[in-house]
Short mmCIF file of C-alpha atoms in Angstrom, two decimals:
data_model
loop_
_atom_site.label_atom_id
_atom_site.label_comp_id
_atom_site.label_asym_id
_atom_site.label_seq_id
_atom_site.Cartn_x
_atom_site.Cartn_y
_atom_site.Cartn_z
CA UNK O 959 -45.87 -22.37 -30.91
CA UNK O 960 -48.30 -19.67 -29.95
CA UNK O 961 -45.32 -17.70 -27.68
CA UNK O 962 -42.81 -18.53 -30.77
CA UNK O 963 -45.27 -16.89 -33.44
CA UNK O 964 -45.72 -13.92 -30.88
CA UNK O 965 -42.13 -13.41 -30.58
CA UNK O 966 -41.59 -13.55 -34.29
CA UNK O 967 -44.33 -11.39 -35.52
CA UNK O 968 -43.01 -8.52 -32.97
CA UNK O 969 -39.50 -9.27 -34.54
CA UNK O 970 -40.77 -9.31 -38.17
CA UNK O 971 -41.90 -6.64 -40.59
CA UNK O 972 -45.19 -6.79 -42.17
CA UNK O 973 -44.68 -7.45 -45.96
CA UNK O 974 -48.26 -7.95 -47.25
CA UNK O 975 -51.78 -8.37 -45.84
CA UNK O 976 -54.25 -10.16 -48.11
CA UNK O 977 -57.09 -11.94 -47.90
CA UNK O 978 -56.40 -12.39 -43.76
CA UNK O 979 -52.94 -13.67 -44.67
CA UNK O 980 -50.34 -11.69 -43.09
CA UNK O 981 -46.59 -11.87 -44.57
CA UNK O 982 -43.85 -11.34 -42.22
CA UNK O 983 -40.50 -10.83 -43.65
CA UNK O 984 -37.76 -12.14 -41.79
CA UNK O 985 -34.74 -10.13 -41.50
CA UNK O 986 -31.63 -12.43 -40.63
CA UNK O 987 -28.84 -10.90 -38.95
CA UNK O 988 -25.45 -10.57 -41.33
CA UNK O 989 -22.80 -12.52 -39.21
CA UNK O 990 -20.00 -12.30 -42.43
CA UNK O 991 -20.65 -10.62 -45.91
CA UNK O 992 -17.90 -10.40 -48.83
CA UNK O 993 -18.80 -8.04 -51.08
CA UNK O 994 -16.35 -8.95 -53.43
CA UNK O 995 -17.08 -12.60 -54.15
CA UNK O 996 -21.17 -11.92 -53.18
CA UNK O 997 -20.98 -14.42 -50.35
CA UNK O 998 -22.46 -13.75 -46.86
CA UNK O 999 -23.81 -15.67 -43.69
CA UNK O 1000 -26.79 -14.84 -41.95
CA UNK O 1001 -28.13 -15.84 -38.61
CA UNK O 1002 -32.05 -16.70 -37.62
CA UNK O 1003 -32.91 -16.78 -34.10
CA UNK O 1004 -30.18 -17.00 -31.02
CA UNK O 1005 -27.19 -18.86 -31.52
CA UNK O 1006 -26.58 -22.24 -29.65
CA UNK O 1007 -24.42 -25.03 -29.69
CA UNK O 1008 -26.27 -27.42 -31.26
CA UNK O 1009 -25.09 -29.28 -34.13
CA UNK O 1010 -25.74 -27.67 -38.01
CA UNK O 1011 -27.21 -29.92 -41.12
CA UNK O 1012 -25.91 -27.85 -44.11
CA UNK O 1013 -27.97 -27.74 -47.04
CA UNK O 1014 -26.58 -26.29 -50.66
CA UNK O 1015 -29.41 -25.49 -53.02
CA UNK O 1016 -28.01 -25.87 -56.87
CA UNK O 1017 -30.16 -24.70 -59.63
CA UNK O 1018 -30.72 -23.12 -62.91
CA UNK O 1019 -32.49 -19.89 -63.14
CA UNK O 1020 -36.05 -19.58 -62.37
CA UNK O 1021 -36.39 -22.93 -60.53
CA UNK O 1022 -37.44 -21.52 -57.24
CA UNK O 1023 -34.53 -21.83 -54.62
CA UNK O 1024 -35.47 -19.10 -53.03
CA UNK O 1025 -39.13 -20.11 -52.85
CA UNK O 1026 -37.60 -23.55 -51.68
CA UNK O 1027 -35.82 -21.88 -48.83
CA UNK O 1028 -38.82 -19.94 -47.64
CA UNK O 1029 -41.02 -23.36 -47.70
CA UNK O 1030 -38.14 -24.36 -45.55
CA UNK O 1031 -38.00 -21.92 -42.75
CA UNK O 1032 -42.14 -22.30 -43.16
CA UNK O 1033 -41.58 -26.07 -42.14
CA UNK O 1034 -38.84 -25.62 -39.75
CA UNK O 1035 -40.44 -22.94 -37.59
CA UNK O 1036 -43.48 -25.25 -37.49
CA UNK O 1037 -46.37 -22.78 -39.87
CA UNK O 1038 -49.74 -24.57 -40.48
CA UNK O 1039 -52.06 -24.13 -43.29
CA UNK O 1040 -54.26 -23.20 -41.16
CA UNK O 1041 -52.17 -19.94 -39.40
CA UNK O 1042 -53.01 -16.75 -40.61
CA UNK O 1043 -49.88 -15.62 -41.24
CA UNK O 1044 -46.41 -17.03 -43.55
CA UNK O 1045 -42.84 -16.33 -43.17
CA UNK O 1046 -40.87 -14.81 -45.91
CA UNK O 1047 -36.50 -13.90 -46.13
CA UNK O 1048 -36.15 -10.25 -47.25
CA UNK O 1049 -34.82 -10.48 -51.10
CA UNK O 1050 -32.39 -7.55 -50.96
CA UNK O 1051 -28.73 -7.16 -49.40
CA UNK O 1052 -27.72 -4.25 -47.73
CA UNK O 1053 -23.48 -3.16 -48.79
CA UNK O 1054 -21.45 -1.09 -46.63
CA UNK O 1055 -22.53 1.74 -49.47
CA UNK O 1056 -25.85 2.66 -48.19
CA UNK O 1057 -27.11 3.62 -51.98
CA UNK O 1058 -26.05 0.44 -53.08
CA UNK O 1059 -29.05 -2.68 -52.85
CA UNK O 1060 -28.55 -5.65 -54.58
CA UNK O 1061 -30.99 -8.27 -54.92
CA UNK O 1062 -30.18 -11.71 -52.54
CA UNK O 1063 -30.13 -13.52 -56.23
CA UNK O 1064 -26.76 -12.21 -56.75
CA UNK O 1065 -25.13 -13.37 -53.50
CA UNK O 1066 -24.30 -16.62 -52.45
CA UNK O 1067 -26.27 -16.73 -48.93
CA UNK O 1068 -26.18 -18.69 -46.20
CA UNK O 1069 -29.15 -18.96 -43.60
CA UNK O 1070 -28.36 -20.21 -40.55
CA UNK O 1071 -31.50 -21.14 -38.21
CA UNK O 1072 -31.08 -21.74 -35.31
CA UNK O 1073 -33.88 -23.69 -32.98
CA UNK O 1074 -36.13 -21.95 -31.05
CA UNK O 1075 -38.42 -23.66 -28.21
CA UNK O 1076 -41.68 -24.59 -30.07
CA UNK O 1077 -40.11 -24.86 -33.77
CA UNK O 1078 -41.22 -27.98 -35.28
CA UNK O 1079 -38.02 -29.92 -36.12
CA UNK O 1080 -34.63 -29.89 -33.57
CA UNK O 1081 -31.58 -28.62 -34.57
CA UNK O 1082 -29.64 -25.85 -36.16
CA UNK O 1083 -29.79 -26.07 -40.07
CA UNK O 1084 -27.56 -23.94 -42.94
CA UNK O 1085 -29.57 -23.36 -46.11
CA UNK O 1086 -27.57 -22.08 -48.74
CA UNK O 1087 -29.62 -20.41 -51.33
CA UNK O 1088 -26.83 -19.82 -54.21
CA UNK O 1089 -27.29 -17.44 -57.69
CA UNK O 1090 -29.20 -19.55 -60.58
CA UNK O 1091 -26.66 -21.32 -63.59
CA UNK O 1092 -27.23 -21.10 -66.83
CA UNK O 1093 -27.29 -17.16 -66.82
CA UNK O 1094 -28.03 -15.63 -70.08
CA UNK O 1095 -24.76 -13.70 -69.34
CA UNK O 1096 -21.62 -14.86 -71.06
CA UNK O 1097 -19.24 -16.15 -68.89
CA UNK O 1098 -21.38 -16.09 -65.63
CA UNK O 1099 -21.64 -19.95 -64.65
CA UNK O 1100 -17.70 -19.74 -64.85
CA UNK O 1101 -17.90 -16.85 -62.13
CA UNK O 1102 -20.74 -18.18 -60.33
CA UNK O 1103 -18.48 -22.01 -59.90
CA UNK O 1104 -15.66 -19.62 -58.94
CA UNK O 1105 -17.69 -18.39 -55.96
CA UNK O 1106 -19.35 -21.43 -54.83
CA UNK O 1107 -15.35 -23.14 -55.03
CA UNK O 1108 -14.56 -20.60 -52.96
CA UNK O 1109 -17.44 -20.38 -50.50
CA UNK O 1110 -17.33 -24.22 -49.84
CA UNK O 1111 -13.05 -24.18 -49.47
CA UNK O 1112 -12.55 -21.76 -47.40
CA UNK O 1113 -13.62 -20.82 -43.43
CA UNK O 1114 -17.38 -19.39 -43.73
CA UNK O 1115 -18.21 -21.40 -40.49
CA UNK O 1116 -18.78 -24.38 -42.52
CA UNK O 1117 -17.21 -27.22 -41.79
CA UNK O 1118 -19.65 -30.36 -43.12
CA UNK O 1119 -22.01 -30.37 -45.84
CA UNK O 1120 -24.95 -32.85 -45.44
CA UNK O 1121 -26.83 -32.29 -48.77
CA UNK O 1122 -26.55 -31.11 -51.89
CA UNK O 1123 -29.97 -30.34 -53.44
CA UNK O 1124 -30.42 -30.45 -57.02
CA UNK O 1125 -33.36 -27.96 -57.59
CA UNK O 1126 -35.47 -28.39 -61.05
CA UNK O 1127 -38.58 -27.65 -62.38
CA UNK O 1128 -40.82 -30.67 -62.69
CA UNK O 1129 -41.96 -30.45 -65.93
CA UNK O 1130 -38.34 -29.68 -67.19
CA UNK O 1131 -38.02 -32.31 -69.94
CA UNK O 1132 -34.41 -31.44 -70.62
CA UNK O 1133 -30.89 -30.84 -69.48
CA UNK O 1134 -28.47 -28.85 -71.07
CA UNK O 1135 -24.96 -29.11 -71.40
CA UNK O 1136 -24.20 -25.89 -68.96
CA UNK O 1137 -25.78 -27.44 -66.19
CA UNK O 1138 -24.04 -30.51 -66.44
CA UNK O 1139 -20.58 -29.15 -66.93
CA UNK O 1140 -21.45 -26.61 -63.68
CA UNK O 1141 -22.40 -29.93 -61.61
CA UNK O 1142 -19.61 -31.85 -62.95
CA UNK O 1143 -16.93 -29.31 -62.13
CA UNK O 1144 -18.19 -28.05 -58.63
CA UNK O 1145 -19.09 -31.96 -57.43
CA UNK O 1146 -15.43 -32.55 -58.49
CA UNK O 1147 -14.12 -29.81 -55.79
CA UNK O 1148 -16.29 -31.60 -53.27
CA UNK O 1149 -15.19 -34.94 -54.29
CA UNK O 1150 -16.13 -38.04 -55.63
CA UNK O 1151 -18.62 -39.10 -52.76
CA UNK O 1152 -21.03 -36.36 -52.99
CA UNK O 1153 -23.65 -38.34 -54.94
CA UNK O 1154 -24.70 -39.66 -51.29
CA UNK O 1155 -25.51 -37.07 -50.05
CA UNK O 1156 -27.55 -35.38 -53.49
CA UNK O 1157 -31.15 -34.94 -53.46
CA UNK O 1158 -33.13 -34.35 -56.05
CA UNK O 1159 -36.22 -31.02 -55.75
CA UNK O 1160 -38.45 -31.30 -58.41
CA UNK O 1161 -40.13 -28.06 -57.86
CA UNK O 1162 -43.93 -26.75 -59.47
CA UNK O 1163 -45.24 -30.27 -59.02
CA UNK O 1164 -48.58 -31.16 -59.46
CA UNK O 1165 -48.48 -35.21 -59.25
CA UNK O 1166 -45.50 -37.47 -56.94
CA UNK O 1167 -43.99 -38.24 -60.83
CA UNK O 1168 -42.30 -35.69 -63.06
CA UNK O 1169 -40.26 -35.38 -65.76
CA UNK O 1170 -37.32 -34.04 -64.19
CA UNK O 1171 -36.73 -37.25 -62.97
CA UNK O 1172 -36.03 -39.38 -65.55
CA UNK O 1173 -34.15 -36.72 -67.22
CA UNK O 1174 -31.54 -36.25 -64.64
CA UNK O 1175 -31.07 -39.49 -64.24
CA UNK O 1176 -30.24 -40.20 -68.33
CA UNK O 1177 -28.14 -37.04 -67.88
CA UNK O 1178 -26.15 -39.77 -65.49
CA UNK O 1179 -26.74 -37.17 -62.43
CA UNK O 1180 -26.77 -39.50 -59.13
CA UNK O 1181 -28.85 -38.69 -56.46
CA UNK O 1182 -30.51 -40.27 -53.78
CA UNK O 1183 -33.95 -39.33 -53.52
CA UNK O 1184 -36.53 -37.36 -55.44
CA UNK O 1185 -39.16 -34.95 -53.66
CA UNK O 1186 -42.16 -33.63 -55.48
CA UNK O 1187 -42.76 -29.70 -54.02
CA UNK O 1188 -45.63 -27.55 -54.82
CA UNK O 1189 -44.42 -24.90 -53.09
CA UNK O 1190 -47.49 -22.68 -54.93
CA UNK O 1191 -49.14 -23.15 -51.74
CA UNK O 1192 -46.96 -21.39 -49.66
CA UNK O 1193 -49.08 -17.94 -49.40
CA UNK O 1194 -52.49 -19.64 -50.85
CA UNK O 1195 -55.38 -17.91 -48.01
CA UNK O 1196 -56.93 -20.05 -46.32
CA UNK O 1197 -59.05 -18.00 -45.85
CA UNK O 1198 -61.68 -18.61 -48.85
CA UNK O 1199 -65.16 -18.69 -48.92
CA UNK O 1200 -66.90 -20.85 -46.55
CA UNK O 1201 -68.98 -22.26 -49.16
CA UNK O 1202 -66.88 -22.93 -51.39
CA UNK O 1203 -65.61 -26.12 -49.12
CA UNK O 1204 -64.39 -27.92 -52.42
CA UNK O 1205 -61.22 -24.49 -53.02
CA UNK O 1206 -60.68 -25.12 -48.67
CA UNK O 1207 -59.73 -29.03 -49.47
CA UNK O 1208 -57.98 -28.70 -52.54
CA UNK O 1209 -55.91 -25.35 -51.02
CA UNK O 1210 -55.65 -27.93 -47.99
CA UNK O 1211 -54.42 -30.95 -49.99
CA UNK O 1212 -52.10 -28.85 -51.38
CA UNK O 1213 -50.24 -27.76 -48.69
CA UNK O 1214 -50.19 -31.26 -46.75
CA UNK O 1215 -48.56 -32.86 -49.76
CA UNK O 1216 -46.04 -30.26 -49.86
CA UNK O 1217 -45.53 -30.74 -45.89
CA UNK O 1218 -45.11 -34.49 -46.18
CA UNK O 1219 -42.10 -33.80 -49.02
CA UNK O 1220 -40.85 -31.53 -46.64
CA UNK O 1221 -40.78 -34.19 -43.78
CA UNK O 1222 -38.94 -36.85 -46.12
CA UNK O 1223 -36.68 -34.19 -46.84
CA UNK O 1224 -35.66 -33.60 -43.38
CA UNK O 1225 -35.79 -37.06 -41.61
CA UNK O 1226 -33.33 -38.00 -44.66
CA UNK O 1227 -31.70 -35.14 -44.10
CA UNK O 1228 -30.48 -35.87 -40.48
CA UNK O 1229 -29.28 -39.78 -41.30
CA UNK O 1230 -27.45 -38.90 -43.87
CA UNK O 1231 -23.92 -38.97 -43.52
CA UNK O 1232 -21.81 -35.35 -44.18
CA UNK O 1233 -18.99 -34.39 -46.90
CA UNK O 1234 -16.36 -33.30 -44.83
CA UNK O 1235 -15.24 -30.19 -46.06
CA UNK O 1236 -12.20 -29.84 -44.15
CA UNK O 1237 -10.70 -32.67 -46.03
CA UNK O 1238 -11.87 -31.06 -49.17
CA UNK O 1239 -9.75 -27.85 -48.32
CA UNK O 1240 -6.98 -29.99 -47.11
CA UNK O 1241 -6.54 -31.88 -50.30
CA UNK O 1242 -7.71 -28.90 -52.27
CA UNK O 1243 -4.51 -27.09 -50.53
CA UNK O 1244 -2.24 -29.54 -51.43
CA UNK O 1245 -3.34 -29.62 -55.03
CA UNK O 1246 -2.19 -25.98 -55.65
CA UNK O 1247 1.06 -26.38 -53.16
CA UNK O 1248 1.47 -29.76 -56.65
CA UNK O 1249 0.54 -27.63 -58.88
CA UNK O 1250 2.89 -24.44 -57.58
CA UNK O 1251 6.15 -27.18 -57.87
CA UNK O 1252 5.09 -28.29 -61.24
CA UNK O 1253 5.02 -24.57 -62.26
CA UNK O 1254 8.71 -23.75 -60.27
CA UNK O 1255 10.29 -27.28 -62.57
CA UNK O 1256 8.89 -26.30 -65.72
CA UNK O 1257 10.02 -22.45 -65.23
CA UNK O 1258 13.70 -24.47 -64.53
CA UNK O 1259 13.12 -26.40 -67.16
CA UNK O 1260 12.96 -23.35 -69.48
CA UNK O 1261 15.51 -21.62 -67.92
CA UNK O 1262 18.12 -24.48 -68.23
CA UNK O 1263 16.99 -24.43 -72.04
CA UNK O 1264 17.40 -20.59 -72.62
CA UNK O 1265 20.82 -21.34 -70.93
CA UNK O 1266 21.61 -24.00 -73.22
CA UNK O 1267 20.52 -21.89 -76.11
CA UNK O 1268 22.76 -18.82 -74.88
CA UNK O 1269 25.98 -21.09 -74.64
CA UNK O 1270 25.39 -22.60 -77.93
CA UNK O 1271 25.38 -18.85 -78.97
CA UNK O 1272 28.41 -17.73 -77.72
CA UNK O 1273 30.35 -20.70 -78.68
CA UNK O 1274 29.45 -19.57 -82.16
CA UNK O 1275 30.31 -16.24 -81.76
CA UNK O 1276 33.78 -17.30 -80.23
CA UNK O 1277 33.95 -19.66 -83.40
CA UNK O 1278 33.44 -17.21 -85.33
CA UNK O 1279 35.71 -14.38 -83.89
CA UNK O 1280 38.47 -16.95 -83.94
CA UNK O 1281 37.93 -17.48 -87.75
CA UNK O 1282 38.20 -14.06 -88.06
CA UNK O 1283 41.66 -14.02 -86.37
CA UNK O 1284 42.90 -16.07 -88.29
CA UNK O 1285 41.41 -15.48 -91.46
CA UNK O 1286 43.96 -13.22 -93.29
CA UNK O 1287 47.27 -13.23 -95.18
CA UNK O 1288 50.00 -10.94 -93.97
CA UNK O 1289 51.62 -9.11 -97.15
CA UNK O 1290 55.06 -6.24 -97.28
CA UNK O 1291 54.61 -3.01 -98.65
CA UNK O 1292 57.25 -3.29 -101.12
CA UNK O 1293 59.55 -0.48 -100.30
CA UNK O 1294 58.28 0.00 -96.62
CA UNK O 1295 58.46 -2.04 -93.34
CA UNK O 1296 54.31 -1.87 -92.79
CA UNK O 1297 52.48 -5.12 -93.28
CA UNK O 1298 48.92 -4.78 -94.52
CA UNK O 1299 46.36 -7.62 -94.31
CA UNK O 1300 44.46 -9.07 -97.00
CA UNK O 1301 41.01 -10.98 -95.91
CA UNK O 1302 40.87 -14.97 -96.64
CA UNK O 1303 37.31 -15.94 -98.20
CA UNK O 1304 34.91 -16.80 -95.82
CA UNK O 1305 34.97 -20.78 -95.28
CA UNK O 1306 38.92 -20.79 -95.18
CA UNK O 1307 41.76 -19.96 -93.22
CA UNK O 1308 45.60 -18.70 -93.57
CA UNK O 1309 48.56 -19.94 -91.23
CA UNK O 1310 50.56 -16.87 -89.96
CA UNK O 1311 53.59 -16.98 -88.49
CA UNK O 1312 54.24 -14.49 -85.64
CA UNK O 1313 58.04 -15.23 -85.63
CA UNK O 1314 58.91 -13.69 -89.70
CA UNK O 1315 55.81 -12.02 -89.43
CA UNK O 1316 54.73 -14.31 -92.72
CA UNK O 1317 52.33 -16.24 -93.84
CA UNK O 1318 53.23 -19.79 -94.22
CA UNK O 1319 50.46 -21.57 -96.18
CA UNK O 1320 47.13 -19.42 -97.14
CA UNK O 1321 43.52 -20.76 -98.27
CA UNK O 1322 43.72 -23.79 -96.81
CA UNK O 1323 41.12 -26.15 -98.36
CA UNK O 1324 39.96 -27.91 -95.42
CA UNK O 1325 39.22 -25.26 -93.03
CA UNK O 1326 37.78 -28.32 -90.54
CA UNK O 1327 40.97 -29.67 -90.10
CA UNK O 1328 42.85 -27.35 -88.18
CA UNK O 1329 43.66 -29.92 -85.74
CA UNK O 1330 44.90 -32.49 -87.96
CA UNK O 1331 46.68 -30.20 -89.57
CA UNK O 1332 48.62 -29.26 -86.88
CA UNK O 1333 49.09 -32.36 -85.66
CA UNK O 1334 50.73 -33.50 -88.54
CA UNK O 1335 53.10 -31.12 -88.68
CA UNK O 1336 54.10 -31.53 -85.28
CA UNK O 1337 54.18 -35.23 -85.85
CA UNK O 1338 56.90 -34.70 -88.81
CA UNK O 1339 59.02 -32.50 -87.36
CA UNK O 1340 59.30 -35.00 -84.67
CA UNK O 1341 60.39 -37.21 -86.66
CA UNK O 1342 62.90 -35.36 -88.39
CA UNK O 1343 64.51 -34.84 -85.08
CA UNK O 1344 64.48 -38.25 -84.30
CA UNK O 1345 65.91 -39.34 -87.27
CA UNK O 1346 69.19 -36.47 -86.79
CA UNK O 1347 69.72 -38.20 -83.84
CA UNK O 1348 69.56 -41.77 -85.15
CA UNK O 1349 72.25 -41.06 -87.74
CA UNK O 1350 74.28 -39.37 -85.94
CA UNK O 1351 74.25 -41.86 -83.00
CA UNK O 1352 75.42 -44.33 -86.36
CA UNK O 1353 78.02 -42.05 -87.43
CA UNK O 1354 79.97 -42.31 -84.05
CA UNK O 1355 79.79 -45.72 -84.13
CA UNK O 1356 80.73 -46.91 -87.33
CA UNK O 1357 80.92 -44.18 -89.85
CA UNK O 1358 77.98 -42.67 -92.18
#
């Protein structure tokens, strides 16, 4: 531990000296960053092959993720209450434009540590500290489950998730709709099984019972366990006065509680079995290939019915230029071989003969029944003909 603080204090930047505490702020290295969507990965300590525990921190505003995280790395890398010195993640990202710093709040940011000889717990671990819901600013915890859909679906190196942890203040006695509909619609990209692997921070505690608690739980939030973390002890000195032995306990007291939470927390952490996010993507994927075709048969759909629409139209139209045609009476110039054309009303219809240039029969009255009309006729001249040649077939055999 001694070599491993060595190492890390010659690594680390001095952030604050007080009261004999020294803060070193840890600078992770930036393996990915997307500056767009405000995701990135960073990278504590030397990479190995080691398996990684992936922990996403979910929260509203102001209930101390990021003081969560740097309990955390406290834990992990082993820091007693004793030790002079804390660790602390640097709360500004550094873009591609050097005059641009944003604060780590904004990002979705994923630490990965990896082990180091003389850390207290084995193993590589993710912690995912993600932007706080319930942002004053309209339409942010839309954007904000936009990102973390994104982060968790596609390839950021992160392939399992083995906890989702529901951060909360302690004394919060209520839940309001937001947060709910932001859990409900992000555990529904993970999937239906991620209340088994949901834990519950109740952060700013100052007893092993809270509020918080119960409240989630009416809210019908599932989760597995609840942890009590008084994180407020983080960067307490312990270096008081050495009369004042009552401030050294409590200070003391403090931070052992906090420790033992942190234990729980990460003996739970490595029996508990991951959300495979693969799968998620996979079925994620195939939802938008179902929802693509469903788009493609309705666009059909609609196309077959503008179709329908446009042949109905030009039937009419035809209809109509036909009545036209056909809608006029042929009359002589008296004195003159022209023919001028007088318009039928509109409804009816005139039968023109093409042979004497005539018309035969003008405003019909059933305009319908061109068909039957015709027909008809064709029907009695028939039999006229057929009739001729009855009687004449009589007259040859016995007279008229």
């Amino acid at each position: 531990m001694a070599a491993l603080k060595m190492k890390m204090s010659r690594q680390c930047p001095i952030v604050s000296e007080t009261e004999g505490l020294t803060v070193y702020e840890m600078r992770p290295s930036c393996v990915r960053q997307d500056q767009e969507k405000k995701i990135q990965v960073m990278s504590i300590g030397p990479m190995n092959k080691r398996p990684i525990k992936s922990v996403l921190l979910l929260g509203q505003t102001g209930a101390g993720k990021t003081r969560v995280i740097d309990a955390m790395i406290n834990h992990l890398f082993g820091v007693k209450f004793e030790d002079n010195y804390r660790f602390q993640l640097k709360d500004q990202v550094e873009t591609s434009y050097l005059t641009h710093v944003e604060s780590q709040t904004e990002y979705i940011t994923a630490y990965i540590v990896y082990y180091q000889a003389g850390m207290a717990v084995s193993g590589n671990y993710m912690l995912i500290d993600t932007p706080g819901f319930s942002d004053t600013r309209e339409g942010y915890d839309s954007v904000l489950l936009e990102r973390l859909t994104h982060f968790v679906t596609s390839d950021y190196g992160i392939d399992e998730l083995n906890c989702v942890a529901l951060v909360a203040q302690a004394t919060q006695n209520r839940i309001v709709k937001d947060q709910i509909k932001v859990l409900e619609e992000f555990t529904s990209v993970l999937g239906g099984n991620i209340s088994i692997i949901t834990q519950l921070l109740a952060t700013f505690a100052s007893k092993k019972s809270s509020a918080v608690v119960e409240v989630v739980k009416r809210a019908g939030v599932q989760f597995v366990n609840s942890y009590h973390l008084d994180n407020g002890s983080l960067f307490e000195s312990p270096n008081v006065d050495a009369s004042d032995t009552g401030l050294y306990e409590h200070l003391r007291y403090r931070w052992n509680w906090m420790q033992r939470e942190y234990t729980k927390f990460f003996e739970e952490l490595q029996k508990s079995l991951p959300v495979n996010l693969k799968q998620t993507r996979d079925l994620l994927l195939e939802k938008e290939l179902l929802k693509g075709t469903e788009r493609k048969v309705k666009s059909i759909v609609v196309n077959i019915a503008e179709l329908k629409k446009k042949k109905k139209n030009i039937t009419e139209n035809l209809r109509e230029i036909s009545d036209e045609k056909d809608s006029f009476i042929r009359t002589k110039t008296q004195g003159k071989a022209t023919i001028k054309k007088k318009s039928v009303m509109k409804g009816h219809h005139a039968h023109n003969c093409d042979d004497c240039m005539q018309t035969c029969l003008d405003y019909c009255e059933d305009p319908s029944n061109l068909g039957a009309i015709a027909s008809g006729i064709a029907a009695g001249a028939a039999m006229a003909v057929s009739g001729a040649q009855l009687g004449a077939e009589v007259g040859t055999v016995g007279g008229p």
